[in-house]
Amino acid sequence: MGRDQASGQSGRASRFDVMGQLPVMRRYARALTRDDTDAEDLVHDALVRAYERRGSFETERGAGGKGLRGWLLSVLHNVFVDRRRSRTAEARREAESQALAETVSAPAQEHHLRLAQVRDAFMALPEEQRAALHLVAIEGLGYAEAAATLGIPQGTLMSRLSRARATLRAIEDGAEAAAPTRLRIVGGADDPTR
């Protein structure tokens, strides 16, 4: 092996010397977290992410980007920011659920009965109407997204929603819900004249 090859290999090894960067990463992690245990966890998570995204280092390096130290510190910083955001979001969700739990009062018997009636009416809808209404009214999908989810044209979805809502309104008004009508293909395999 020639001298140039040896220096090329040792240069390549030094560019990817992650172990040599651990003290720098630990110092930066301690500065961010102000806790030795959290700093070690942060370094560990950063190394895992760096390993998972090692291909981006090659791309960045080829584009005149940072060296390994800068790249690893950037990964570590991003992991720290992601963890902080996650903790903040979790704390906000817990506070909101705590506030909601405090404002909820025990429902009256009448409310339970009404809810059971609505649930029964919903469950009595034909499957295609129930699926369409669930996706739009409960899951909050837009018409186009719900239609795509069901694999039907948007007009068909609108028709199913209209029939489902009309049936539920009829039940709400106390009227007997009309039996769902089934469309029949004329001239098709179910045509009795054939």
PDB file of C-alpha atoms in Angstrom, residues 26 29-45 83 87:
ATOM      1  CA  ARG A  26     -21.153  15.547  25.836  1.00  0.00           C
ATOM      2  CA  ALA A  29     -25.312  18.298  25.617  1.00  0.00           C
ATOM      3  CA  ARG A  30     -24.518  19.267  29.242  1.00  0.00           C
ATOM      4  CA  ALA A  31     -24.658  22.932  28.277  1.00  0.00           C
ATOM      5  CA  LEU A  32     -28.089  22.397  26.690  1.00  0.00           C
ATOM      6  CA  THR A  33     -29.674  20.173  29.334  1.00  0.00           C
ATOM      7  CA  ARG A  34     -27.847  21.320  32.514  1.00  0.00           C
ATOM      8  CA  ASP A  35     -28.051  17.725  33.749  1.00  0.00           C
ATOM      9  CA  ASP A  36     -25.514  14.918  33.351  1.00  0.00           C
ATOM     10  CA  THR A  37     -28.106  12.136  32.982  1.00  0.00           C
ATOM     11  CA  ASP A  38     -30.190  14.084  30.463  1.00  0.00           C
ATOM     12  CA  ALA A  39     -26.993  14.984  28.602  1.00  0.00           C
ATOM     13  CA  GLU A  40     -26.005  11.319  28.273  1.00  0.00           C
ATOM     14  CA  ASP A  41     -29.508  10.453  27.013  1.00  0.00           C
ATOM     15  CA  LEU A  42     -29.314  13.317  24.538  1.00  0.00           C
ATOM     16  CA  VAL A  43     -25.931  12.187  23.209  1.00  0.00           C
ATOM     17  CA  HIS A  44     -27.232   8.643  22.861  1.00  0.00           C
ATOM     18  CA  ASP A  45     -30.352   9.773  20.952  1.00  0.00           C
ATOM     19  CA  ARG A  83     -37.335  16.650  22.647  1.00  0.00           C
ATOM     20  CA  ARG A  87     -42.208  17.786  26.183  1.00  0.00           C
TER      21      ARG A  87
END
